[in-house]
């Protein structure tokens, strides 16, 4: 199982799209001083508010498919995790 990092900075997820394998983990870390969330469009996960200095949010992906996500506070912040077998 592998881990992948996504940084939240300047009101963006970087990288905004990531491809992983089933069972891998994605770790989101905020570098912004304003609150953001990492919220799956389909409800699979939700980080709650995160700001710089908060612990990272981690999610392990057990099922395959495309999981789009967003920030609840900033509608233009979007990302996608594609999980392959």
mmCIF file with all atom_site columns, N, CA and C in Angstrom, residues 6-7 11 16 40 49 53-55 59 70:
data_model
loop_
_atom_site.group_PDB
_atom_site.id
_atom_site.type_symbol
_atom_site.label_atom_id
_atom_site.label_alt_id
_atom_site.label_comp_id
_atom_site.label_asym_id
_atom_site.label_entity_id
_atom_site.label_seq_id
_atom_site.pdbx_PDB_ins_code
_atom_site.Cartn_x
_atom_site.Cartn_y
_atom_site.Cartn_z
_atom_site.occupancy
_atom_site.B_iso_or_equiv
_atom_site.pdbx_formal_charge
_atom_site.auth_seq_id
_atom_site.auth_comp_id
_atom_site.auth_asym_id
_atom_site.auth_atom_id
_atom_site.pdbx_PDB_model_num
ATOM 1  N N  . UNK A 1 6  ? -1.353  15.383 -1.021 1.00 0.00 ? 6  UNK A N  1
ATOM 2  C CA . UNK A 1 6  ? -1.994  16.495 -1.720 1.00 0.00 ? 6  UNK A CA 1
ATOM 3  C C  . UNK A 1 6  ? -1.879  17.704 -0.803 1.00 0.00 ? 6  UNK A C  1
ATOM 4  N N  . UNK A 1 7  ? -1.422  18.814 -1.343 1.00 0.00 ? 7  UNK A N  1
ATOM 5  C CA . UNK A 1 7  ? -1.277  20.046 -0.579 1.00 0.00 ? 7  UNK A CA 1
ATOM 6  C C  . UNK A 1 7  ? -2.433  20.985 -0.894 1.00 0.00 ? 7  UNK A C  1
ATOM 7  N N  . UNK A 1 11 ? -5.842  28.345 -2.199 1.00 0.00 ? 11 UNK A N  1
ATOM 8  C CA . UNK A 1 11 ? -7.200  27.986 -2.591 1.00 0.00 ? 11 UNK A CA 1
ATOM 9  C C  . UNK A 1 11 ? -7.233  26.955 -3.719 1.00 0.00 ? 11 UNK A C  1
ATOM 10 N N  . UNK A 1 16 ? -4.473  18.412 -8.292 1.00 0.00 ? 16 UNK A N  1
ATOM 11 C CA . UNK A 1 16 ? -5.942  18.398 -8.207 1.00 0.00 ? 16 UNK A CA 1
ATOM 12 C C  . UNK A 1 16 ? -6.518  17.046 -8.609 1.00 0.00 ? 16 UNK A C  1
ATOM 13 N N  . UNK A 1 40 ? -15.797 14.601 -0.065 1.00 0.00 ? 40 UNK A N  1
ATOM 14 C CA . UNK A 1 40 ? -16.170 13.823 -1.243 1.00 0.00 ? 40 UNK A CA 1
ATOM 15 C C  . UNK A 1 40 ? -17.574 14.213 -1.687 1.00 0.00 ? 40 UNK A C  1
ATOM 16 N N  . UNK A 1 49 ? -13.127 21.310 8.925  1.00 0.00 ? 49 UNK A N  1
ATOM 17 C CA . UNK A 1 49 ? -12.278 22.460 8.642  1.00 0.00 ? 49 UNK A CA 1
ATOM 18 C C  . UNK A 1 49 ? -10.813 22.161 8.918  1.00 0.00 ? 49 UNK A C  1
ATOM 19 N N  . UNK A 1 53 ? -1.144  24.178 9.945  1.00 0.00 ? 53 UNK A N  1
ATOM 20 C CA . UNK A 1 53 ? -0.781  23.759 11.296 1.00 0.00 ? 53 UNK A CA 1
ATOM 21 C C  . UNK A 1 53 ? -1.655  22.658 11.859 1.00 0.00 ? 53 UNK A C  1
ATOM 22 N N  . UNK A 1 54 ? -2.827  22.438 11.255 1.00 0.00 ? 54 UNK A N  1
ATOM 23 C CA . UNK A 1 54 ? -3.682  21.335 11.696 1.00 0.00 ? 54 UNK A CA 1
ATOM 24 C C  . UNK A 1 54 ? -3.075  20.003 11.246 1.00 0.00 ? 54 UNK A C  1
ATOM 25 N N  . UNK A 1 55 ? -3.426  18.912 11.944 1.00 0.00 ? 55 UNK A N  1
ATOM 26 C CA . UNK A 1 55 ? -2.961  17.593 11.479 1.00 0.00 ? 55 UNK A CA 1
ATOM 27 C C  . UNK A 1 55 ? -3.500  17.319 10.074 1.00 0.00 ? 55 UNK A C  1
ATOM 28 N N  . UNK A 1 59 ? -7.199  9.492  4.132  1.00 0.00 ? 59 UNK A N  1
ATOM 29 C CA . UNK A 1 59 ? -8.274  8.566  3.781  1.00 0.00 ? 59 UNK A CA 1
ATOM 30 C C  . UNK A 1 59 ? -7.679  7.429  2.953  1.00 0.00 ? 59 UNK A C  1
ATOM 31 N N  . UNK A 1 70 ? -14.361 18.261 -3.074 1.00 0.00 ? 70 UNK A N  1
ATOM 32 C CA . UNK A 1 70 ? -14.390 19.715 -3.118 1.00 0.00 ? 70 UNK A CA 1
ATOM 33 C C  . UNK A 1 70 ? -14.146 20.293 -1.732 1.00 0.00 ? 70 UNK A C  1
#
